[in-house]
């Protein structure tokens, strides 16, 4: 009888420790992302969407806490470097005498995203002590830049930029490699707000970022 009374609390303790959370505590994470950045153009000639892709590095400082089987994490993250988010150009020269062309002559526009950083909340589920699956919800900031070159016009070489904010949603999985090291795989999409870069033009720019990340983290 006495053994039976001792066995019940022992089983409860073992059950809770099975999901004690192998990812609990602070961690530093580094990874590489294959990202596709897109810019939607409105009141621009021509309207539409342009995009580009690149491999970019990223860093994050995270904290995670388990509550039995469930986990709540979050952190601060940053993408390294500049991400090109599309370009447009024309190689045709207009002929104003014969009124042919209509492209505006030789010109080019390039769009970039840089200084991308954000904060995230990551609710998750401990599948076991070594595997965590999670959803990711983030608030993200970035600087969008338009670099333009219209060589047929005087003083038409330059750039303009604005700060964008956006919301991201994604999902990922973390898996332990050792007591302190873990690997991770994650996908995320960030939709930024719309901004006009120029006071003398009605055209607007709306960036979007889609990225898949693989990385490694160290849990302190």
C-alpha angles and dihedrals in degrees: 000000000000091000090051091055090050094047095058097060090042091056091048091051092049091048093053094044090053086071097032089131119257090204099051119134136030121327140180116221134191128183149152123243132202099213136183114204120194134188121203113209123206129182085010127124102266105019116210142085132301127187146174136188134220144160110252135177125236140189132199140180111212143180126201134187128184126214101192107293094351126079134199119197140159144157153163119278140182136193114223123231132352126315117208109224101190143302142219130202143168125209095183121104116216119232106217092182095060092028096234130133110047094188096107090251124262112354143137137198126193127187125205139182119208141156089042112177138145151160124249142198115207119189111188151165127242105225086184137327091286103042131058127179119194147172120230128215117179145176110217136191127196141162114240117203133191115201111193136185123186102168094180090065126063116249093007099131118097147078143255131198143188135188115251129198125200148164124247133200127187149133137230150165131232124199129186119244095178138340092292106016126075138171126222142194122195142170124199140171122203123194114197128201125259120263137179112222098195133055093208097050135062096211116118136199129213118184127203128189128201118181142171116204137194119186152145130241138197118216115209 
